[in-house]
CSV table of C-alpha atoms in Angstrom, one decimal:
chain,number,residue,atom,x,y,z
U,3,UNK,CA,287.7,388.4,-4.8
U,4,UNK,CA,288.2,388.1,-1.0
U,5,UNK,CA,284.8,386.4,-0.7
U,6,UNK,CA,285.8,383.8,-3.4
U,7,UNK,CA,289.0,383.1,-1.5
U,8,UNK,CA,287.1,382.6,1.8
U,9,UNK,CA,284.6,380.3,0.0
U,10,UNK,CA,287.6,378.2,-1.3
U,11,UNK,CA,288.9,378.0,2.3
U,12,UNK,CA,285.5,376.8,3.5
U,13,UNK,CA,285.4,374.2,0.7
U,14,UNK,CA,288.9,373.0,1.8
U,15,UNK,CA,287.6,372.6,5.4
U,16,UNK,CA,284.6,370.7,4.2
U,17,UNK,CA,286.8,368.4,2.1
U,18,UNK,CA,289.1,367.7,5.0
U,19,UNK,CA,286.2,366.8,7.2
U,20,UNK,CA,284.7,364.6,4.5
U,21,UNK,CA,288.0,362.7,4.2
U,22,UNK,CA,289.1,362.5,7.9
U,23,UNK,CA,285.7,362.5,9.6
U,24,UNK,CA,284.4,360.2,6.8
U,25,UNK,CA,287.0,357.6,7.6
U,26,UNK,CA,285.9,357.6,11.3
U,27,UNK,CA,282.2,357.4,10.3
U,28,UNK,CA,283.0,354.5,8.0
U,29,UNK,CA,284.7,352.6,10.9
U,30,UNK,CA,281.5,353.1,12.9
U,31,UNK,CA,279.5,351.7,10.0
U,32,UNK,CA,281.6,348.5,10.1
U,33,UNK,CA,281.3,348.4,13.9
U,34,UNK,CA,277.5,348.3,13.4
U,35,UNK,CA,277.6,345.5,10.9
U,36,UNK,CA,280.3,343.4,12.7
U,37,UNK,CA,277.8,341.1,14.3
U,38,UNK,CA,277.3,339.9,17.9
U,39,UNK,CA,279.7,340.3,20.8
U,40,UNK,CA,281.7,337.2,20.0
U,41,UNK,CA,281.7,337.4,16.2
U,42,UNK,CA,282.5,341.1,16.2
U,43,UNK,CA,285.1,341.1,18.9
U,44,UNK,CA,288.2,341.2,16.7
U,45,UNK,CA,286.9,343.7,14.2
U,46,UNK,CA,285.8,346.0,17.0
U,47,UNK,CA,289.1,345.7,18.7
U,48,UNK,CA,290.8,346.9,15.5
U,49,UNK,CA,288.3,349.7,15.0
U,50,UNK,CA,288.9,350.9,18.6
U,51,UNK,CA,292.6,351.0,18.2
U,52,UNK,CA,292.5,352.5,14.8
U,53,UNK,CA,290.2,355.4,15.8
U,54,UNK,CA,291.5,356.1,19.3
U,55,UNK,CA,294.4,358.4,18.4
U,56,UNK,CA,292.5,360.6,15.9
U,57,UNK,CA,288.7,360.5,16.3
U,58,UNK,CA,288.5,363.7,18.3
U,59,UNK,CA,290.8,365.8,16.2
U,60,UNK,CA,288.9,365.1,13.0
U,61,UNK,CA,286.1,367.4,14.3
U,62,UNK,CA,288.5,370.3,14.0
U,63,UNK,CA,287.7,370.5,10.3
U,64,UNK,CA,284.0,370.7,10.9
U,65,UNK,CA,284.3,373.4,13.5
U,66,UNK,CA,286.6,375.3,11.1
U,67,UNK,CA,284.1,375.1,8.3
U,68,UNK,CA,281.2,376.2,10.6
U,69,UNK,CA,283.1,379.2,11.9
U,70,UNK,CA,283.9,380.3,8.3
U,71,UNK,CA,280.3,379.8,7.3
U,72,UNK,CA,278.6,381.8,10.1
U,73,UNK,CA,281.3,384.5,10.1
U,74,UNK,CA,282.0,384.9,6.4
U,75,UNK,CA,278.7,384.0,4.9
U,76,UNK,CA,276.0,384.7,7.6
U,77,UNK,CA,273.1,384.7,5.0
U,78,UNK,CA,274.1,381.1,4.0
U,79,UNK,CA,274.3,380.0,7.6
U,80,UNK,CA,270.9,381.5,8.5
U,81,UNK,CA,269.3,380.0,5.4
U,82,UNK,CA,270.7,376.5,5.8
U,83,UNK,CA,270.1,376.2,9.5
U,84,UNK,CA,266.6,377.7,9.3
U,85,UNK,CA,265.3,375.6,6.5
U,86,UNK,CA,267.0,372.3,7.5
U,87,UNK,CA,267.2,372.6,11.3
U,88,UNK,CA,265.8,369.1,11.8
U,89,UNK,CA,268.3,367.0,9.7
U,90,UNK,CA,271.2,369.1,11.0
U,91,UNK,CA,270.0,368.8,14.6
U,92,UNK,CA,269.8,365.0,14.1
U,93,UNK,CA,273.3,365.1,12.7
U,94,UNK,CA,274.5,367.1,15.7
U,95,UNK,CA,272.8,364.8,18.1
U,96,UNK,CA,274.4,361.9,16.3
U,97,UNK,CA,277.9,363.4,16.8
U,98,UNK,CA,277.3,363.8,20.5
U,99,UNK,CA,276.0,360.2,21.0
U,100,UNK,CA,278.7,358.8,18.8
U,101,UNK,CA,281.5,360.5,20.7
U,102,UNK,CA,279.9,359.5,24.1
U,103,UNK,CA,279.4,355.9,23.0
U,104,UNK,CA,282.9,355.5,21.7
U,105,UNK,CA,284.5,357.1,24.8
U,106,UNK,CA,282.4,355.1,27.3
U,107,UNK,CA,282.3,351.7,25.6
U,108,UNK,CA,285.8,350.4,26.2
U,109,UNK,CA,286.2,351.3,30.0
U,110,UNK,CA,282.7,350.0,30.9
U,111,UNK,CA,282.9,346.8,32.9
U,112,UNK,CA,279.4,345.5,32.3
U,113,UNK,CA,278.6,343.8,29.1
U,114,UNK,CA,275.1,345.4,28.9
U,115,UNK,CA,276.6,348.9,29.1
U,116,UNK,CA,279.2,348.1,26.6
U,117,UNK,CA,276.5,347.0,24.2
U,118,UNK,CA,274.4,350.1,24.8
U,119,UNK,CA,277.3,352.5,24.3
U,120,UNK,CA,278.6,350.5,21.3
U,121,UNK,CA,275.1,350.6,19.7
U,122,UNK,CA,274.9,354.4,20.3
U,123,UNK,CA,278.3,354.8,18.6
U,124,UNK,CA,277.6,352.5,15.7
U,125,UNK,CA,274.1,353.7,14.9
U,126,UNK,CA,275.1,357.4,15.2
U,127,UNK,CA,278.0,356.7,12.9
U,128,UNK,CA,275.5,355.9,10.1
U,129,UNK,CA,272.8,358.5,10.8
U,130,UNK,CA,275.2,361.5,11.2
U,131,UNK,CA,276.8,361.3,7.7
U,132,UNK,CA,273.4,360.4,6.2
U,133,UNK,CA,271.7,363.6,7.5
U,134,UNK,CA,274.8,365.7,6.6
U,135,UNK,CA,274.6,364.2,3.0
U,136,UNK,CA,270.8,365.0,2.9
U,137,UNK,CA,271.6,368.6,3.7
U,138,UNK,CA,274.2,368.8,1.0
U,139,UNK,CA,271.7,367.3,-1.5
U,140,UNK,CA,269.1,369.9,-0.6
U,141,UNK,CA,271.6,372.7,-1.1
U,142,UNK,CA,272.8,371.2,-4.4
U,143,UNK,CA,269.3,370.9,-5.7
U,144,UNK,CA,268.4,374.5,-4.9
U,145,UNK,CA,265.4,373.4,-2.7
U,146,UNK,CA,266.2,376.1,-0.2
U,147,UNK,CA,266.7,379.8,-0.6
U,148,UNK,CA,266.9,382.8,1.7
U,149,UNK,CA,263.6,383.0,3.5
U,150,UNK,CA,262.7,379.3,3.1
U,151,UNK,CA,260.9,378.1,6.2
U,152,UNK,CA,261.6,374.7,7.8
U,153,UNK,CA,259.8,372.0,6.0
U,154,UNK,CA,260.4,368.4,5.0
U,155,UNK,CA,259.8,369.5,1.4
U,156,UNK,CA,263.2,371.3,1.6
U,157,UNK,CA,265.2,368.1,2.2
U,158,UNK,CA,263.1,364.9,2.1
U,159,UNK,CA,263.4,364.6,-1.7
U,160,UNK,CA,264.8,361.7,-3.8
U,161,UNK,CA,268.0,363.8,-4.6
U,162,UNK,CA,268.7,364.6,-1.0
U,163,UNK,CA,268.0,361.1,0.3
U,164,UNK,CA,270.3,359.6,-2.4
U,165,UNK,CA,273.0,362.1,-1.5
U,166,UNK,CA,272.7,360.9,2.1
U,167,UNK,CA,273.0,357.3,1.0
U,168,UNK,CA,276.0,358.1,-1.1
U,169,UNK,CA,277.7,359.9,1.8
U,170,UNK,CA,277.2,356.8,4.0
U,171,UNK,CA,278.6,354.5,1.2
U,172,UNK,CA,281.6,356.8,0.8
U,173,UNK,CA,282.4,356.8,4.5
U,174,UNK,CA,282.0,353.0,4.5
U,175,UNK,CA,284.6,352.8,1.6
U,176,UNK,CA,287.1,355.0,3.4
U,177,UNK,CA,286.7,353.1,6.7
U,178,UNK,CA,287.1,349.7,5.1
U,179,UNK,CA,290.2,350.7,3.1
U,180,UNK,CA,291.9,352.3,6.1
U,181,UNK,CA,291.0,349.4,8.4
U,182,UNK,CA,292.4,346.9,5.8
U,183,UNK,CA,295.7,348.8,6.0
U,184,UNK,CA,295.6,348.9,9.8
U,185,UNK,CA,295.0,345.2,9.9
U,186,UNK,CA,298.0,344.6,7.7
U,187,UNK,CA,300.1,347.0,9.9
U,188,UNK,CA,299.0,345.1,13.0
U,189,UNK,CA,299.8,341.8,11.4
U,190,UNK,CA,296.3,340.4,11.6
U,191,UNK,CA,295.8,338.6,8.2
U,192,UNK,CA,292.3,337.4,9.0
U,193,UNK,CA,291.2,341.0,9.5
U,194,UNK,CA,292.9,342.0,6.3
U,195,UNK,CA,290.7,339.7,4.4
U,196,UNK,CA,287.7,340.7,6.5
U,197,UNK,CA,287.9,344.4,5.7
U,198,UNK,CA,289.2,343.9,2.2
U,199,UNK,CA,286.0,342.1,1.3
U,200,UNK,CA,284.0,344.9,2.8
U,201,UNK,CA,286.0,347.5,0.9
U,202,UNK,CA,285.1,345.7,-2.4
U,203,UNK,CA,281.4,345.7,-1.3
U,204,UNK,CA,281.6,349.4,-0.6
U,205,UNK,CA,283.1,350.1,-4.1
U,206,UNK,CA,280.1,348.4,-5.7
U,207,UNK,CA,277.7,350.3,-3.4
U,208,UNK,CA,279.3,353.6,-4.3
U,209,UNK,CA,279.0,352.9,-8.0
U,210,UNK,CA,275.3,351.9,-7.8
U,211,UNK,CA,274.3,354.9,-5.6
U,212,UNK,CA,276.4,357.4,-7.6
U,213,UNK,CA,274.6,356.4,-10.8
U,214,UNK,CA,271.3,357.0,-9.1
U,215,UNK,CA,272.5,360.4,-7.8
U,216,UNK,CA,273.7,361.5,-11.3
U,217,UNK,CA,270.4,360.4,-12.8
U,218,UNK,CA,268.4,362.4,-10.3
U,219,UNK,CA,270.8,365.4,-10.3
U,220,UNK,CA,270.2,365.9,-14.1
U,221,UNK,CA,266.5,366.7,-13.5
U,222,UNK,CA,266.5,367.9,-9.9
U,223,UNK,CA,269.7,370.0,-9.9
U,224,UNK,CA,270.3,371.2,-13.5
U,225,UNK,CA,272.8,373.9,-12.5
U,226,UNK,CA,275.0,371.4,-10.6
U,227,UNK,CA,274.5,368.8,-13.4
U,228,UNK,CA,275.8,371.4,-16.0
U,229,UNK,CA,278.7,372.2,-13.7
U,230,UNK,CA,279.7,368.6,-13.4
U,231,UNK,CA,279.6,368.0,-17.1
U,232,UNK,CA,281.5,371.1,-18.2
U,233,UNK,CA,284.8,372.8,-17.3
U,234,UNK,CA,286.6,372.4,-14.0
U,235,UNK,CA,283.7,370.5,-12.4
U,236,UNK,CA,283.9,367.8,-15.2
U,237,UNK,CA,287.7,367.7,-14.9
U,238,UNK,CA,287.5,367.0,-11.1
U,239,UNK,CA,284.7,364.5,-11.6
U,240,UNK,CA,287.0,362.6,-14.0
U,241,UNK,CA,289.9,362.8,-11.5
U,242,UNK,CA,287.6,361.4,-8.8
U,243,UNK,CA,286.6,358.5,-11.1
U,244,UNK,CA,290.2,357.8,-11.9
U,245,UNK,CA,291.1,357.7,-8.2
U,246,UNK,CA,288.1,355.4,-7.6
U,247,UNK,CA,289.2,353.0,-10.3
U,248,UNK,CA,292.7,353.0,-8.8
U,249,UNK,CA,291.3,352.3,-5.3
U,250,UNK,CA,289.4,349.2,-6.7
U,251,UNK,CA,292.6,348.0,-8.4
U,252,UNK,CA,294.8,348.5,-5.4
U,253,UNK,CA,292.3,346.8,-3.1
U,254,UNK,CA,292.1,343.8,-5.4
U,255,UNK,CA,295.9,343.6,-5.5
U,256,UNK,CA,296.1,343.8,-1.7
U,257,UNK,CA,297.8,347.2,-1.7
U,258,UNK,CA,295.7,348.7,1.0
U,259,UNK,CA,298.5,351.1,2.1
U,260,UNK,CA,298.4,352.9,-1.2
U,261,UNK,CA,294.6,352.4,-1.6
U,262,UNK,CA,294.2,354.8,1.4
U,263,UNK,CA,295.6,357.7,-0.7
U,264,UNK,CA,293.5,356.9,-3.8
U,265,UNK,CA,290.3,356.6,-1.6
U,266,UNK,CA,291.0,360.0,0.0
U,267,UNK,CA,291.6,361.4,-3.5
U,268,UNK,CA,288.3,360.0,-4.7
U,269,UNK,CA,286.3,361.7,-1.9
U,270,UNK,CA,288.4,365.0,-2.0
U,271,UNK,CA,288.0,365.3,-5.8
U,272,UNK,CA,284.3,364.6,-5.6
U,273,UNK,CA,283.7,367.2,-3.0
U,274,UNK,CA,285.7,369.8,-5.0
U,275,UNK,CA,283.8,368.9,-8.1
U,276,UNK,CA,280.5,369.5,-6.3
U,277,UNK,CA,281.8,372.9,-5.0
U,278,UNK,CA,283.0,374.1,-8.4
U,279,UNK,CA,279.9,372.8,-10.1
U,280,UNK,CA,277.8,375.3,-8.0
U,281,UNK,CA,279.8,378.4,-9.1
U,282,UNK,CA,279.0,381.2,-8.7
U,283,UNK,CA,276.4,380.1,-6.2
U,284,UNK,CA,276.5,378.8,-2.7
U,285,UNK,CA,272.9,377.8,-3.1
U,286,UNK,CA,271.9,377.3,-6.7
U,287,UNK,CA,270.4,379.4,-8.1
U,288,UNK,CA,269.3,381.8,-5.4
U,289,UNK,CA,272.4,382.8,-3.4
U,290,UNK,CA,275.7,383.7,-5.0
U,291,UNK,CA,279.0,383.9,-3.1
U,292,UNK,CA,279.0,387.7,-3.4
U,293,UNK,CA,275.4,388.1,-2.1
U,294,UNK,CA,276.1,385.7,0.8
U,295,UNK,CA,279.4,387.3,1.9
U,296,UNK,CA,279.7,389.4,5.0
U,297,UNK,CA,281.4,392.7,5.5
U,298,UNK,CA,284.6,393.0,3.5
U,299,UNK,CA,286.6,394.0,6.6
U,300,UNK,CA,285.2,390.9,8.4
U,301,UNK,CA,286.3,388.7,5.4
U,302,UNK,CA,289.7,390.2,5.4
U,303,UNK,CA,290.3,389.5,9.1
U,304,UNK,CA,288.7,386.1,8.7
U,305,UNK,CA,291.2,385.3,6.0
U,306,UNK,CA,294.1,386.4,8.2
U,307,UNK,CA,292.8,384.4,11.2
U,308,UNK,CA,292.2,381.3,9.0
U,309,UNK,CA,295.8,381.5,7.6
U,310,UNK,CA,297.2,381.7,11.1
U,311,UNK,CA,295.0,378.9,12.3
U,312,UNK,CA,296.1,376.7,9.4
U,313,UNK,CA,299.7,377.4,9.9
U,314,UNK,CA,299.5,376.5,13.6
U,315,UNK,CA,297.0,373.6,13.5
U,316,UNK,CA,297.4,371.9,10.2
U,317,UNK,CA,301.1,370.7,10.7
U,318,UNK,CA,300.2,369.3,14.1
U,319,UNK,CA,297.1,367.5,12.8
U,320,UNK,CA,298.9,366.0,9.8
U,321,UNK,CA,301.8,364.9,12.0
U,322,UNK,CA,299.3,363.1,14.2
U,323,UNK,CA,297.8,361.4,11.1
U,324,UNK,CA,301.3,360.4,9.9
U,325,UNK,CA,302.3,359.0,13.3
U,326,UNK,CA,299.0,357.1,13.5
U,327,UNK,CA,299.2,355.5,10.0
U,328,UNK,CA,302.9,354.7,10.4
U,329,UNK,CA,302.5,352.8,13.7
U,330,UNK,CA,304.2,355.5,15.9
U,331,UNK,CA,301.4,355.5,18.4
U,332,UNK,CA,299.7,352.8,20.5
U,333,UNK,CA,299.9,349.4,18.9
U,334,UNK,CA,297.8,346.3,19.5
U,335,UNK,CA,299.0,343.9,22.1
U,336,UNK,CA,299.1,340.1,21.8
U,337,UNK,CA,296.1,339.9,24.2
U,338,UNK,CA,294.1,342.2,21.9
U,339,UNK,CA,294.7,340.0,18.9
U,340,UNK,CA,294.3,336.7,20.7
U,341,UNK,CA,291.4,334.7,19.3
U,342,UNK,CA,288.7,333.5,21.6
U,343,UNK,CA,286.9,331.5,18.9
U,344,UNK,CA,286.5,331.4,15.1
U,345,UNK,CA,284.7,334.3,13.4
U,346,UNK,CA,282.3,333.1,10.9
U,347,UNK,CA,283.0,334.3,7.4
U,348,UNK,CA,286.5,335.6,8.2
U,349,UNK,CA,288.3,332.7,6.5
U,350,UNK,CA,286.2,332.6,3.4
U,351,UNK,CA,286.4,336.4,3.0
U,352,UNK,CA,290.1,336.4,3.7
U,353,UNK,CA,290.7,333.9,1.0
């Protein structure tokens, strides 16, 4: 019972990171595709201002999930990080380069350095969620098990690669929706159209890749497929689909503020659907929650510490999110929004 409770807490932490961290990764994706220095100046200004207050705190959820994983389920931690050390090491490297690039880009006085740091931030914002998604795909498909040695066969499979692409598409959707709302809050109508168009593109990409993931999952991950088509897993998958449809409708109607909630609901419900679809396994079909759990006394103390941490940290983090999304923190200045020249495609996409 206590092991199941800790597993749910770990899934909650993963969900929080997928939503909060995913939004930041999505902003980095659109930074990468914004174009050259002149064309991408205004979108990148908005991305910098939108991310600056919260980008560091989003990693709290990842750290929380990892602590629960190695403390509460040491066999799971050992199995995952042994069999897939390469994609996870690349994801960790991406996190470091991404943070360094974002922190150093704005204060750099030389254009060449700003471009270098900006490229590191943008490229890492795509590669990191991709490799994290690849690892999730490998776990879901049951390619790894306790004792599995590191090998590309464990993670370089169609199912895992499609999971990675779906993760990137999901972060791009979150980023575009939130940036559309930020553009409206900062009274930048050209950027509203700019990111609204990209949100619609992301919706299409998510649909296409999700269909591919489901087709591959049926044959490559039969246990997860069964869980997604029955019981609680199916119910949450339907909830995710409803939130997804609502996101598309709200974006089309220009209601980006409300689309943020439905987009987060889409990702959160999808992550929970995946987690419940794997029951009672942490790694289908070789490692159950009970088999992976650590000492009962350790799990009890971990539950107590997790509860205290959530009571102390969660209110502060959510207050920060609320203040950021309600314009209570730093706002764009007139010089930030001043045009230096037309941005190709902004007018057409804004219409």
